[in-house]
Structure formats: structure tokens, C-alpha cells
PDB file of C-alpha atoms in Angstrom:
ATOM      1  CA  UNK A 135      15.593  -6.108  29.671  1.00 52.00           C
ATOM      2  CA  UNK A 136      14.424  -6.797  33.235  1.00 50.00           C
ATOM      3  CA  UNK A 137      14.483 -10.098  34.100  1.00 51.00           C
ATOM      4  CA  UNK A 138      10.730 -11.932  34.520  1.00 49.00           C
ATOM      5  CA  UNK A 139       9.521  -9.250  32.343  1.00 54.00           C
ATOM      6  CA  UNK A 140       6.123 -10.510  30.847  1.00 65.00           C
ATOM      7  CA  UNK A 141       4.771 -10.489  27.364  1.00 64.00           C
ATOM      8  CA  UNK A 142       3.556  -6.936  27.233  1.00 69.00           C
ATOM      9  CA  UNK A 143       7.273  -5.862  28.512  1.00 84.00           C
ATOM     10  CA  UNK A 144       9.040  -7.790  25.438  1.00 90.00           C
ATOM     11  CA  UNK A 145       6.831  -5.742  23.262  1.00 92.00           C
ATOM     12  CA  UNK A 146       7.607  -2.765  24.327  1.00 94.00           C
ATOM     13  CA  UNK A 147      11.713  -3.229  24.256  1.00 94.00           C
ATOM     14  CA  UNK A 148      10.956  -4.730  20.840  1.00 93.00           C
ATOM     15  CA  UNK A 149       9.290  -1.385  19.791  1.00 95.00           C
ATOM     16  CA  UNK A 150      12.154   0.570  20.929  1.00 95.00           C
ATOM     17  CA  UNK A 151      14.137  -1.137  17.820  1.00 94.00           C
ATOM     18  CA  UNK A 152      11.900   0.096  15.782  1.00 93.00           C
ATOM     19  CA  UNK A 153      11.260  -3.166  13.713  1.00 92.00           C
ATOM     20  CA  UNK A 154       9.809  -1.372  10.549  1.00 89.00           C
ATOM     21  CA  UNK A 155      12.754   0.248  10.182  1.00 89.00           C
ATOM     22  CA  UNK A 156      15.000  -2.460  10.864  1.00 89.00           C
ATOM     23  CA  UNK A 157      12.906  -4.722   8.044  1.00 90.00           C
ATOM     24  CA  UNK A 158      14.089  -2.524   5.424  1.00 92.00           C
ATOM     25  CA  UNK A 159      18.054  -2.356   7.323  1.00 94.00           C
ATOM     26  CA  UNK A 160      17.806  -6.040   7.119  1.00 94.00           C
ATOM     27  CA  UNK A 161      17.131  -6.210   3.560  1.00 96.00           C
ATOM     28  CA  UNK A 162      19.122  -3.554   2.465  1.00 97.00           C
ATOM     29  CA  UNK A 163      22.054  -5.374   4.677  1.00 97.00           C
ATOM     30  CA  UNK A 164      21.175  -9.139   2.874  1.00 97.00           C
ATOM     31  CA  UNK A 165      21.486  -6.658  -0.463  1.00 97.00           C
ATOM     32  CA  UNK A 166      24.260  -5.952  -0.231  1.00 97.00           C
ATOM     33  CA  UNK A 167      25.718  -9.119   1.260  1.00 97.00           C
ATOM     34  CA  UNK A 168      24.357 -11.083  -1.273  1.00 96.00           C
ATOM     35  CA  UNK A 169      25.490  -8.910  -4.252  1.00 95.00           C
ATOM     36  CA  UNK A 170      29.153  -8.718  -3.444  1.00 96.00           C
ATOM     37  CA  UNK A 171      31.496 -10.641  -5.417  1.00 93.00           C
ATOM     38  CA  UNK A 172      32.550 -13.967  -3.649  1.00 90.00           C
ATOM     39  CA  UNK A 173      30.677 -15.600  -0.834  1.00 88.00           C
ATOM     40  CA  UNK A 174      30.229 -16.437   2.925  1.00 93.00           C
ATOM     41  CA  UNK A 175      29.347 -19.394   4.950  1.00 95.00           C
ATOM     42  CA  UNK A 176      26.070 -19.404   5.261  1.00 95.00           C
ATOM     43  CA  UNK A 177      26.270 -19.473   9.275  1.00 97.00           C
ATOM     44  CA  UNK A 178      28.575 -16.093   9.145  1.00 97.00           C
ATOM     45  CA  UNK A 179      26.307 -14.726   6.446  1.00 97.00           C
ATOM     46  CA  UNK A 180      23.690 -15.018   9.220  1.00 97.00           C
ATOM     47  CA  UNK A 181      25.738 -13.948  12.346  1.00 98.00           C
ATOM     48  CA  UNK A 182      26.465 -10.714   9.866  1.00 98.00           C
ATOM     49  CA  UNK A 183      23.187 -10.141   9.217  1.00 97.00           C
ATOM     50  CA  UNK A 184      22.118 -11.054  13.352  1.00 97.00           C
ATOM     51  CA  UNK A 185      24.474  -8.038  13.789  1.00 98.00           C
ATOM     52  CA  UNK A 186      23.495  -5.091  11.098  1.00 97.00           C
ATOM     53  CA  UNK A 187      19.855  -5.822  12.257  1.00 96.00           C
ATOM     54  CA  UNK A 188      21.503  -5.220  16.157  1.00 97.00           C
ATOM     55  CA  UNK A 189      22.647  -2.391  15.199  1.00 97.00           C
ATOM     56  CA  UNK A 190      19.700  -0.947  13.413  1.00 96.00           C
ATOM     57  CA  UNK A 191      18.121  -1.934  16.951  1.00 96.00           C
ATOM     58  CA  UNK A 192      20.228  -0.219  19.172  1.00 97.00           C
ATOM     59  CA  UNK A 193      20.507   3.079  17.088  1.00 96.00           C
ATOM     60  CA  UNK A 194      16.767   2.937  17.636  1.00 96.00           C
ATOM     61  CA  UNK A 195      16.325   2.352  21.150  1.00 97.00           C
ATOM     62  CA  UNK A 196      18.837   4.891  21.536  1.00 97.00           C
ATOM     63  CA  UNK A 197      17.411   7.777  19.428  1.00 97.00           C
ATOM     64  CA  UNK A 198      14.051   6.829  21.369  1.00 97.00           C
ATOM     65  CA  UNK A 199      15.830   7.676  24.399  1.00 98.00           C
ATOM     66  CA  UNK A 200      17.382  11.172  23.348  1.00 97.00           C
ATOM     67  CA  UNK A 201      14.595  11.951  21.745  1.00 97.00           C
ATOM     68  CA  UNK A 202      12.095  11.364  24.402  1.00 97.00           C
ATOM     69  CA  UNK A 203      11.087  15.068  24.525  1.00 96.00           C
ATOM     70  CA  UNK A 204       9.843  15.726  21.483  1.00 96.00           C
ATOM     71  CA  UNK A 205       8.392  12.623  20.647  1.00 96.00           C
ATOM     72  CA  UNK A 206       5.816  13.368  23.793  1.00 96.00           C
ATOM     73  CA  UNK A 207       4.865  16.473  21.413  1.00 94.00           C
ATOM     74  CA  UNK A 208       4.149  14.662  18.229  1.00 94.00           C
ATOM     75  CA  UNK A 209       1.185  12.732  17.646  1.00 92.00           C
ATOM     76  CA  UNK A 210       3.027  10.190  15.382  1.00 90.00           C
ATOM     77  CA  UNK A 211       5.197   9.296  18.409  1.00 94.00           C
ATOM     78  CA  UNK A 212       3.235   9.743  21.541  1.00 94.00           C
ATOM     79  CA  UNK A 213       2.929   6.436  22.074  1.00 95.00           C
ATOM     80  CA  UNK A 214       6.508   5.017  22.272  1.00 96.00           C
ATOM     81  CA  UNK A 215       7.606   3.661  25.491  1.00 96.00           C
ATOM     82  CA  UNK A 216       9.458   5.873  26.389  1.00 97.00           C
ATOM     83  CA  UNK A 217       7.262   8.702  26.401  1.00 96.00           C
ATOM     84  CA  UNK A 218       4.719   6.492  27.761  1.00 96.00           C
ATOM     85  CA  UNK A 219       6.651   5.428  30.926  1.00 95.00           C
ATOM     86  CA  UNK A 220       6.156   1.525  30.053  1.00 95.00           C
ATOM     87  CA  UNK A 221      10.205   1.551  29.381  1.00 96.00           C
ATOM     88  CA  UNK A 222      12.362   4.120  31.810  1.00 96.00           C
ATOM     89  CA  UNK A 223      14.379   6.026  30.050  1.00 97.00           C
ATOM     90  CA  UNK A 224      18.134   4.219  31.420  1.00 97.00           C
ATOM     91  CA  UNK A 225      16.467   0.932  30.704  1.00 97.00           C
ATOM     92  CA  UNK A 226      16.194   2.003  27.133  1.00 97.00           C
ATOM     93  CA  UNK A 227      19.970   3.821  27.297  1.00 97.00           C
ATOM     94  CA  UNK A 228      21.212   0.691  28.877  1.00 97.00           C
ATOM     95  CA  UNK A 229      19.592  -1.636  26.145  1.00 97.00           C
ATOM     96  CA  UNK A 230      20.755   0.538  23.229  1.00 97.00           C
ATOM     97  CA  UNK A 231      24.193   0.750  24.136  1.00 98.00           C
ATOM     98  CA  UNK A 232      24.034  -2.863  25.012  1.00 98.00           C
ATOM     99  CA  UNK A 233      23.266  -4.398  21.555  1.00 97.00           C
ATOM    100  CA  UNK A 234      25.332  -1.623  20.218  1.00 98.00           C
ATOM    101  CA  UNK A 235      28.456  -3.418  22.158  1.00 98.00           C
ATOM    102  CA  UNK A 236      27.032  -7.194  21.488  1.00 98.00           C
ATOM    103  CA  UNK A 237      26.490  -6.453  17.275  1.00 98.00           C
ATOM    104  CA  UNK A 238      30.551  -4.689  16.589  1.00 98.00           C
ATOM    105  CA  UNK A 239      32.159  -7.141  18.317  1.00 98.00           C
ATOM    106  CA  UNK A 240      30.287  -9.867  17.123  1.00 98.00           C
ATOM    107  CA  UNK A 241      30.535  -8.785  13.689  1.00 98.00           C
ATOM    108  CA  UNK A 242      34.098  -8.500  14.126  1.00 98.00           C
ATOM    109  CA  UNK A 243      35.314 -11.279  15.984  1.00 98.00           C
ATOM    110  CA  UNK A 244      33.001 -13.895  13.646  1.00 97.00           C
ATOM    111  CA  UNK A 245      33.188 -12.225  10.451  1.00 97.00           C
ATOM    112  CA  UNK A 246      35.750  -9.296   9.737  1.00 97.00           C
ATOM    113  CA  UNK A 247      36.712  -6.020  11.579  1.00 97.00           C
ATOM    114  CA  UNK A 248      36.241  -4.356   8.703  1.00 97.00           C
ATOM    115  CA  UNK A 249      32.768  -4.667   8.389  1.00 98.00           C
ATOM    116  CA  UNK A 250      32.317  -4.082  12.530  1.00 98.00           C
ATOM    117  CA  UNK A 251      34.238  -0.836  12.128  1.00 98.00           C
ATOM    118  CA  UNK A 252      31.744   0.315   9.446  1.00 98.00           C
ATOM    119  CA  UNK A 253      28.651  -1.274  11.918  1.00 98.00           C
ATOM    120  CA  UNK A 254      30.058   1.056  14.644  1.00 98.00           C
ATOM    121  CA  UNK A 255      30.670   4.005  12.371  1.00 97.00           C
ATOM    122  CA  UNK A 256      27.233   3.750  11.141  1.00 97.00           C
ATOM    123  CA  UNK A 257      25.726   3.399  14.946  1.00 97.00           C
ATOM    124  CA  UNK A 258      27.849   6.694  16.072  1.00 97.00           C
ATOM    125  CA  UNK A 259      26.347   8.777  13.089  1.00 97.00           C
ATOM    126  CA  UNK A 260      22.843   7.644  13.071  1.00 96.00           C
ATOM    127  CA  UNK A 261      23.087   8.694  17.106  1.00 97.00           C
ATOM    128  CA  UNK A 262      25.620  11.799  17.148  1.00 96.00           C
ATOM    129  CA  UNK A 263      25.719  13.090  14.056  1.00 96.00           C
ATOM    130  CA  UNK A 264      21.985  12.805  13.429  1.00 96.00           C
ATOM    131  CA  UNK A 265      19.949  12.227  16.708  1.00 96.00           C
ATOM    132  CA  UNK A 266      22.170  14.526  18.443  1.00 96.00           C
ATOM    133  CA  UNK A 267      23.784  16.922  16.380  1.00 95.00           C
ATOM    134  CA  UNK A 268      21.523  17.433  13.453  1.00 94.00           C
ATOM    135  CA  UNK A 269      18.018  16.673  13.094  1.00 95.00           C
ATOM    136  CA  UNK A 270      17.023  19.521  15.731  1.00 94.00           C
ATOM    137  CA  UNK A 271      19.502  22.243  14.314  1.00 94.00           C
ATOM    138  CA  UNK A 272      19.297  22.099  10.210  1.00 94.00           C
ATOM    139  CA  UNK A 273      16.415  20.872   7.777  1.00 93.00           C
ATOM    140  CA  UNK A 274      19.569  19.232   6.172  1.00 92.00           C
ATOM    141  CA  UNK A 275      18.894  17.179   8.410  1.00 94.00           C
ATOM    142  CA  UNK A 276      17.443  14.350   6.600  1.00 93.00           C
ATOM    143  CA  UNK A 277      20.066  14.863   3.451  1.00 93.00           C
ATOM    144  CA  UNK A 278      23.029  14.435   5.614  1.00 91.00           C
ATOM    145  CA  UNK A 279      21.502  11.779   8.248  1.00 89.00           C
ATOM    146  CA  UNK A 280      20.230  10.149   5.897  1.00 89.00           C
ATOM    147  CA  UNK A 281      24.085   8.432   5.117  1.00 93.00           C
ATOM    148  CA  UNK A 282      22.884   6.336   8.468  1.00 92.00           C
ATOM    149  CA  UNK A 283      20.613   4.222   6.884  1.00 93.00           C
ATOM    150  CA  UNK A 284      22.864   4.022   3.314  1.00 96.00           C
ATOM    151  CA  UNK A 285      25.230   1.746   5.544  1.00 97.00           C
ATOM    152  CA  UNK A 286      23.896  -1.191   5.773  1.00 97.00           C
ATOM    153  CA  UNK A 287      24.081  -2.575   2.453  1.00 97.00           C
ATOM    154  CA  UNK A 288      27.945  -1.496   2.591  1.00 97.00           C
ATOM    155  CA  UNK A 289      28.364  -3.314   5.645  1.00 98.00           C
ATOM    156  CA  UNK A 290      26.773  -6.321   3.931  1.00 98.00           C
ATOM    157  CA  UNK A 291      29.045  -6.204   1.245  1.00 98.00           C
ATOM    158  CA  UNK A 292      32.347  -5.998   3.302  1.00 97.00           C
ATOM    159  CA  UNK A 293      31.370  -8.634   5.612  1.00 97.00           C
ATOM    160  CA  UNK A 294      32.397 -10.888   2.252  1.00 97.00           C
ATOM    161  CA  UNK A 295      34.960  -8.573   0.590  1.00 96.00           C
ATOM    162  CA  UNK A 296      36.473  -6.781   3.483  1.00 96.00           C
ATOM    163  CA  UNK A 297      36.658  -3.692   1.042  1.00 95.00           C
ATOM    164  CA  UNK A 298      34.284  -0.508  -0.097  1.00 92.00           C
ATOM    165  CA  UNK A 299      33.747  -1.791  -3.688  1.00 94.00           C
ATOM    166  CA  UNK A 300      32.289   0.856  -6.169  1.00 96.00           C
ATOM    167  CA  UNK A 301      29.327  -1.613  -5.888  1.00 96.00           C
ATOM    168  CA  UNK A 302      29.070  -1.391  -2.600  1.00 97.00           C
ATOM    169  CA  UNK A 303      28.905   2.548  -3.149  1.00 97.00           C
ATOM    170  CA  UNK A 304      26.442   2.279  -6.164  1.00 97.00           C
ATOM    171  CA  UNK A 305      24.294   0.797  -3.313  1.00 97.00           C
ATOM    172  CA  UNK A 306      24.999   3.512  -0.945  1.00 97.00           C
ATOM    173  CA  UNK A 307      24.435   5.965  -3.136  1.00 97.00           C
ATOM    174  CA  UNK A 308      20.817   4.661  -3.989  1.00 97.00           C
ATOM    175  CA  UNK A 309      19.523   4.636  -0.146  1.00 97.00           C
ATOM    176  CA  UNK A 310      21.558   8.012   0.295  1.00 97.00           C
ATOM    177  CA  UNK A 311      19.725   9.586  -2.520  1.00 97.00           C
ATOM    178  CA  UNK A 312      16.263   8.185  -1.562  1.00 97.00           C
ATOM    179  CA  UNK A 313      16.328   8.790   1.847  1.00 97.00           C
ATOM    180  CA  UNK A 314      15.075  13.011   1.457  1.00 97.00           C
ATOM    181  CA  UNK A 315      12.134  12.325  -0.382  1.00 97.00           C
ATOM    182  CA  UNK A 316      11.535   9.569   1.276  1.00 97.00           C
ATOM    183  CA  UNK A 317      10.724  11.192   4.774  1.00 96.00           C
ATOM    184  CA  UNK A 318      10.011  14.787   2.657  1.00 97.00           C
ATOM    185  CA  UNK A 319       6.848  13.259   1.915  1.00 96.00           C
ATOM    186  CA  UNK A 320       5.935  12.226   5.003  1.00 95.00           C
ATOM    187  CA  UNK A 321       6.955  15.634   7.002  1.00 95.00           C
ATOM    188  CA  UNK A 322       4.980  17.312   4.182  1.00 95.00           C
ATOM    189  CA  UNK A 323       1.685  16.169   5.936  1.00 94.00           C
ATOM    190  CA  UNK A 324       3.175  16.385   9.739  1.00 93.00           C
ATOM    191  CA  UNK A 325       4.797  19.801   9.409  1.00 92.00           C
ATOM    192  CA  UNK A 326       2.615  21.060  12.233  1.00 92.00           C
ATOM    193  CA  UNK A 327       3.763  18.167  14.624  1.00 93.00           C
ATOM    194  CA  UNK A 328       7.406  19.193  13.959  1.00 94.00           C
ATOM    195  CA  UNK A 329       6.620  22.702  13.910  1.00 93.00           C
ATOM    196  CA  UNK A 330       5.241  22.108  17.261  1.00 93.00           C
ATOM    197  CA  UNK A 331       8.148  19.709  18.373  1.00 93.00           C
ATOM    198  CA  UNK A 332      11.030  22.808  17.252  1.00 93.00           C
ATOM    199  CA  UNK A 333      12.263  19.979  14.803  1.00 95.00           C
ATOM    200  CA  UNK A 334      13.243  22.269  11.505  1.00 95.00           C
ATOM    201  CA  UNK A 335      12.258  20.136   9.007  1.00 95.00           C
ATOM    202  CA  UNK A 336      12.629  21.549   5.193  1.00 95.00           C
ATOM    203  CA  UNK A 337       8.713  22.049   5.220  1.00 95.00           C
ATOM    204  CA  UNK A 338       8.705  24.158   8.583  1.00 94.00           C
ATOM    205  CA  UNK A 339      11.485  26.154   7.511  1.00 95.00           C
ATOM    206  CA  UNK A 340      11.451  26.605   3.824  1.00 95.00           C
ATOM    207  CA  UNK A 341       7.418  25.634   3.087  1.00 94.00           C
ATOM    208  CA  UNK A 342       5.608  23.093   1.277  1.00 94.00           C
ATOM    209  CA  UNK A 343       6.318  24.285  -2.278  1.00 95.00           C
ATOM    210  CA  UNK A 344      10.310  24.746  -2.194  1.00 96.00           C
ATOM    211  CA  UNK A 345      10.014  20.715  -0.176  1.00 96.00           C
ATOM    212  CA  UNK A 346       8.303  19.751  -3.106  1.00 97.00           C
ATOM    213  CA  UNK A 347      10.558  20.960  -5.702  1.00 97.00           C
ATOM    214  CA  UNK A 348      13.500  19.311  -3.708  1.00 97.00           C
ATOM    215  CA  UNK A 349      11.398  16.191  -3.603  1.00 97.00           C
ATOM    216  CA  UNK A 350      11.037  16.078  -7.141  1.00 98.00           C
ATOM    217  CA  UNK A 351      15.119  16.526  -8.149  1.00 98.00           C
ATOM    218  CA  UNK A 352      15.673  14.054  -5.765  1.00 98.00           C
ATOM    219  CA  UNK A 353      13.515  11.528  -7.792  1.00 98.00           C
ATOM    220  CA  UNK A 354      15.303  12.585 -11.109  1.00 98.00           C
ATOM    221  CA  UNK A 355      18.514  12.040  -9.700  1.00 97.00           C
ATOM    222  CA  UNK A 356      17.778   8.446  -8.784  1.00 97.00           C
ATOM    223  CA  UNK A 357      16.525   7.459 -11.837  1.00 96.00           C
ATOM    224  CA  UNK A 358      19.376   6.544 -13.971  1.00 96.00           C
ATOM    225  CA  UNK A 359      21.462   6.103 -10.437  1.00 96.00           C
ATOM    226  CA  UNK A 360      18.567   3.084  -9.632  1.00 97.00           C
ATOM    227  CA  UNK A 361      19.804   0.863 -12.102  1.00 97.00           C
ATOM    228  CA  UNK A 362      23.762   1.087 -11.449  1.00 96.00           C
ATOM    229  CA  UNK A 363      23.709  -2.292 -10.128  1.00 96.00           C
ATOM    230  CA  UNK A 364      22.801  -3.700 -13.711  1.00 96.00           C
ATOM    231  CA  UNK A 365      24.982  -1.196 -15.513  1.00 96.00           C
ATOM    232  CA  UNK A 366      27.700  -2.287 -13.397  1.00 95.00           C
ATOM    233  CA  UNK A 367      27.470  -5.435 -13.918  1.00 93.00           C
ATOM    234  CA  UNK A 368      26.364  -6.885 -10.637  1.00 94.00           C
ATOM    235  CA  UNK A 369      22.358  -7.159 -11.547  1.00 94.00           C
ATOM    236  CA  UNK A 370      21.113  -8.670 -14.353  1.00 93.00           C
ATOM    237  CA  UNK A 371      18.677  -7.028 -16.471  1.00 94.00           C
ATOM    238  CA  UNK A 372      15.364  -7.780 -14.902  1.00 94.00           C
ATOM    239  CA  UNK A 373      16.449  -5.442 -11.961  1.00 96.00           C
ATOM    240  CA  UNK A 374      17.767  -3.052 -14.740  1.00 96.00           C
ATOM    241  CA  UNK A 375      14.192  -2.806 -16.118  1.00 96.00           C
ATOM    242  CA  UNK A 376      12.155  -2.850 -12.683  1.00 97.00           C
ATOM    243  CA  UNK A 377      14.733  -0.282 -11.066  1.00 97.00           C
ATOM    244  CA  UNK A 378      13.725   2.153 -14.623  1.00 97.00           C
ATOM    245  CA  UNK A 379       9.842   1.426 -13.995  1.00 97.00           C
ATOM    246  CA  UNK A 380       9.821   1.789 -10.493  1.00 98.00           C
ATOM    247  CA  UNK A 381      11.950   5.369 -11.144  1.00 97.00           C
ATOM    248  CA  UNK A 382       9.768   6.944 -13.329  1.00 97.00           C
ATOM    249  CA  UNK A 383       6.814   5.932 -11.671  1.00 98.00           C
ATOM    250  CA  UNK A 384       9.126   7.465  -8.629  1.00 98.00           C
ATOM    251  CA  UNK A 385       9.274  10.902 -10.787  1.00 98.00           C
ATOM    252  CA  UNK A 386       5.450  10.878 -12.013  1.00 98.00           C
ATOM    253  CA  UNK A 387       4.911  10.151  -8.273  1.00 97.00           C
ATOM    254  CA  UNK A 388       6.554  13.581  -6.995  1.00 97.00           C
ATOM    255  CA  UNK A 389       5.017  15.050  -9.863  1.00 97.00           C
ATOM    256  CA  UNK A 390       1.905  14.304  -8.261  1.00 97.00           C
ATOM    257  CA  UNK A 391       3.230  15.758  -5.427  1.00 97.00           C
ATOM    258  CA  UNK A 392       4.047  18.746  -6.778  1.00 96.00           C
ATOM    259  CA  UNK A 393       1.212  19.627  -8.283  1.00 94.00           C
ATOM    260  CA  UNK A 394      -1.240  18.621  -4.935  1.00 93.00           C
ATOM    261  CA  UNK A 395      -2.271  22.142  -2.745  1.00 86.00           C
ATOM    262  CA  UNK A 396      -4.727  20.322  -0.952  1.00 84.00           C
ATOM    263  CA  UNK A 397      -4.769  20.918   2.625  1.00 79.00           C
ATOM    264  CA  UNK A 398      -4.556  17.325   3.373  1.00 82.00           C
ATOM    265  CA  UNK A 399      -1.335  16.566   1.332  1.00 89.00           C
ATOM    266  CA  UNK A 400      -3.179  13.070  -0.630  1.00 93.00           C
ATOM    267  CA  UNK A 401      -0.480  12.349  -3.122  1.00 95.00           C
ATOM    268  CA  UNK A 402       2.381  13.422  -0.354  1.00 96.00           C
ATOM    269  CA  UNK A 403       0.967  10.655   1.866  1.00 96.00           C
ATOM    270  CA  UNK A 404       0.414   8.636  -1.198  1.00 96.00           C
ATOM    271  CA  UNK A 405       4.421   9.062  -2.620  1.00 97.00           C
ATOM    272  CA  UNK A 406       5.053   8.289   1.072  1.00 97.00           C
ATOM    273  CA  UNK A 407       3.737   4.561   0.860  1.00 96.00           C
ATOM    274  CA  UNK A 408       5.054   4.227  -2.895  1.00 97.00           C
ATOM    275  CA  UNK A 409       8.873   5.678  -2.073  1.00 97.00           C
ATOM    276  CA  UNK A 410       8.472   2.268   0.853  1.00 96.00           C
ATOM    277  CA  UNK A 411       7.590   0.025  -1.882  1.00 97.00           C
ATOM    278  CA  UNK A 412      10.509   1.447  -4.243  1.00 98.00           C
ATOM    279  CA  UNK A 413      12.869   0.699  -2.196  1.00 97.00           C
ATOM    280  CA  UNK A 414      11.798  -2.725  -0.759  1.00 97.00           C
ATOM    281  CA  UNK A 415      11.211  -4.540  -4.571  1.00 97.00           C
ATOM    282  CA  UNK A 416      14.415  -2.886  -5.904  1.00 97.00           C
ATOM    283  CA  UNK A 417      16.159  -4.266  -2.690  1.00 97.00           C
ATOM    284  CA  UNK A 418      14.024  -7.719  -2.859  1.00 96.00           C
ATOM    285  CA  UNK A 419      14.588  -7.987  -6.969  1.00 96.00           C
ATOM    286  CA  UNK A 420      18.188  -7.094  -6.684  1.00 96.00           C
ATOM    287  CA  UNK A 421      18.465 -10.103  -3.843  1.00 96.00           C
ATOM    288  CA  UNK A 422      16.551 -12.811  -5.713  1.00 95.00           C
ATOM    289  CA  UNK A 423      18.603 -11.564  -8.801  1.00 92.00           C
ATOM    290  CA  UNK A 424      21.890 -12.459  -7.053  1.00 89.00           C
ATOM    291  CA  UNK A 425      20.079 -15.513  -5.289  1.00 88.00           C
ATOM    292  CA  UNK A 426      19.910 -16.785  -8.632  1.00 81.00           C
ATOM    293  CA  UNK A 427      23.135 -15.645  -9.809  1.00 65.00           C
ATOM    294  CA  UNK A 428      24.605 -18.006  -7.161  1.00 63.00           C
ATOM    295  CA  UNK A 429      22.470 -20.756  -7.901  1.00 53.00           C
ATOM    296  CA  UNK A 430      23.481 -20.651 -11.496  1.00 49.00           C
TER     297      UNK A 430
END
């Protein structure tokens, strides 16, 4: 960040890390942390979680900077600052690849290497396996990418074990699996800004109604994988029972979906803003649930 930069300046590198997305990283990451067996200090839980939400930054700024192209063509994305010219596009390079640097080897040198080596895998895929190689080539795109954002509550958990625990993979699996109809529903109702953009998103290539259908397997699938952590042993049974409400309502959701051929794609928009909540009280119950746990 250029030095004497002004108010308006710090915004806009903030932006670049997209903080949205980094809310739910961060809280996926304290997850995971949080529900591992054992415990860490409290001032390395924090430098571990100072570095997933680094990383989530940098893969950001970074994918803001490769992407810069077709982001000018979308109206969701017009108004990044890249595209904009308020951030060139080697400052934002420069700042990814920065905090990229500063969160592995912080991670690793103040917690474990084995959680920084996951931290860096997870930066390289999110930027070459997704940015770069994928998300303008397949509309399995999203499936595949969307291991990227299924890291961070691994990393959380082996920056106190050390080790991939089937736990830790439980909670993988959860993001993983959420991820498609997740951003399914909202493509459903930008299609023509992709379309436009050359971005082959499952609605551009295979339509609205085969989207849909995936959509709504996806949904079925998570609902008796939502409430692993309680069947394993590492939730109690309040998160057991909000992880099966907040899946079915998931499922009647997409159902919704399904069943919508109105031209402005309501209940697609509408599953978009639930599939957030979903996943932010399972991850916020499943953290006051181990909160507890500890406290007991």
C-alpha cells in the first residue's frame, strides 16, 4: 500500500480482500480451530487466525488482479478497484503476493508448518487451479474450486493438532459440498453477465433447468453430511438439531428453486441469501458449541 495513502485509498486495498468473503473464511477458520481436540494459547490461536484471514486476503486481491478483464464486463464487479483504476493493477499483484508471503510464514514459524503448508496449498489453488486454470475453461468450475474455500476450517484444526483429523474432513466436506449451490444460485440470476464475460458457468452452458436440478442434489447430499460434527462426536446435539433444520429448510429452499420459471429468478436470489445464512449459524452454533465445551 503506498505510503501517505489517505482514507479513501485504505478502502479500496481493503476491498481488494474481499472482506465478505473473508468473514465467512474467518469463521469457518475459528470452526475449525475451536473444534479440534486439544487447545492453543490463546495468543497463537489468534496469530493463526491473523493468518487464514491473510490468506483469504491475498487470494482475493490476487484473483481481482487476474481477473481484471472480465470483471470490467460484469455489472456485479464493475466497480472493484481494479477495474476502476483507483488501485493499479501491480499495486494489487504486489499486495496479494505480499500477505500471501507475510500469512505462511507466520503461520509457520508461530504456530506449526503443518498448518502453513496447508495455508499455502490453499492460496496456490484458490489462484491457479481456480482463478487461473478453471473458472474460465469448465462450469466445473465452482465444484472443483470450490475445495479453496473448504480449507480453512482444516487449517484451523491443524494449527492445534498438526494432523488432517476425519473431523477436520467432516468440516471440509460440508463447505466443499455447499459451495455449488451456493454460487449456482446466484449465477442463476447473472447468467447474462457471465455469458457476456465468456465465464462458462453451469447456467450458460447447460441452462437454468439442468443448474437447478444440480442445485437441488447438492442440498440432499448435505443434509445428513451437515450434522457429522454431532454424529462424530465433536458437536453436541443442539448443532445436531439446527444443522437437520437448517438442511431441510436447505432442500425445501432449492425446491423452491426448482420449481421458479420466472424471468427474474425470486427464489434463486432468495436460496442465495438463505445458503449465506446456512452456513454462517451452522459455523457460529458449531463455535459457541465448542466454546462451551471448553468452558465446561
Amino acid at each position: 500500500m503506498p505510503a501517505g495513502a489517505d482514507f479513501g485509498e485504505v478502502r479500496d486495498f481493503v476491498e481488494l480482500l474481499k472482506p465478505r468473503v473473508m468473514s465467512l473464511v474467518v469463521l469457518s477458520g475459528v470452526a475449525g480451530l475451536l473444534a479440534a481436540p486439544g487447545a492453543l494459547h490463546p495468543v497463537l490461536a489468534c496469530v493463526a487466525v491473523l493468518c487464514i484471514l491473510a490468506g483469504a486476503g491475498a487470494s482475493g486481491a490476487i484473483n481481482m488482479w487476474y481477473d481484471r478483464d472480465i470483471d470490467a464486463v460484469m455489472r456485479r464487479t464493475q466497480q472493484r478497484p481494479v477495474v476502476t483504476g483507483r488501485v493499479q493493477p501491480a499495486e494489487a499483484l504486489a499486495f496479494g503476493v505480499t500477505l500471501a508471503l507475510f500469512s505462511v510464514m507466520l503461520m509457520g514459524l508461530a504456530v506449526n508448518w503443518a498448518a502453513a503448508g496447508l495455508l499455502a496449498v490453499a492460496i496456490l489453488f484458490y489462484v491457479f487451479v481456480y482463478t487461473v486454470w478453471l473458472k474460465r475453461r469448465t462450469p466445473h468450475n465452482i465444484v472443483i474450486g470450490g475445495a479453496a474455500g473448504a480449507f480453512p476450517p482444516m487449517i484451523g484444526w491443524m494449527a492445534v493438532t498438526g494432523t488432517v483429523d476425519p473431523g477436520a474432513i467432516a468440516l471440509f466436506a460440508l463447505i466443499f459440498l455447499w459451495t455449488p449451490p451456493h454460487f449456482w444460485a446466484l449465477s442463476l440470476y447473472t447468467d447474462i453477465d457471465y455469458s457476456n464475460a465468456g465465464v462458462p458457468m453451469l447456467p450458460v452452458v447447460a441452462g437454468r433447468q439442468a443448474t437447478k436440478k444440480q442445485m437441488f442434489v447438492y442440498t440432499l447430499l448435505l443434509l445428513p453430511l451437515a450434522p457429522a460434527p454431532y454424529l462424530m462426536g465433536f458437536a453436541g446435539p443442539g448443532y445436531g438439531l439446527v444443522a437437520l433444520a437448517m438442511g431441510g429448510l436447505f432442500v425445501v429452499s432449492a425446491a423452491r428453486v426448482l420449481k421458479d420459471e420466472s424471468r427474474t429468478q425470486k427464489a434463486a436470489k432468495q436460496m442465495f441469501g438463505f445458503s449465506i445464512l446456512y452456513l454462517y449459524l451452522l459455523l457460529a452454533v458449531l463455535i459457541v458449541d465448542a466454546t462451551a465445551g471448553q468452558l465446561v
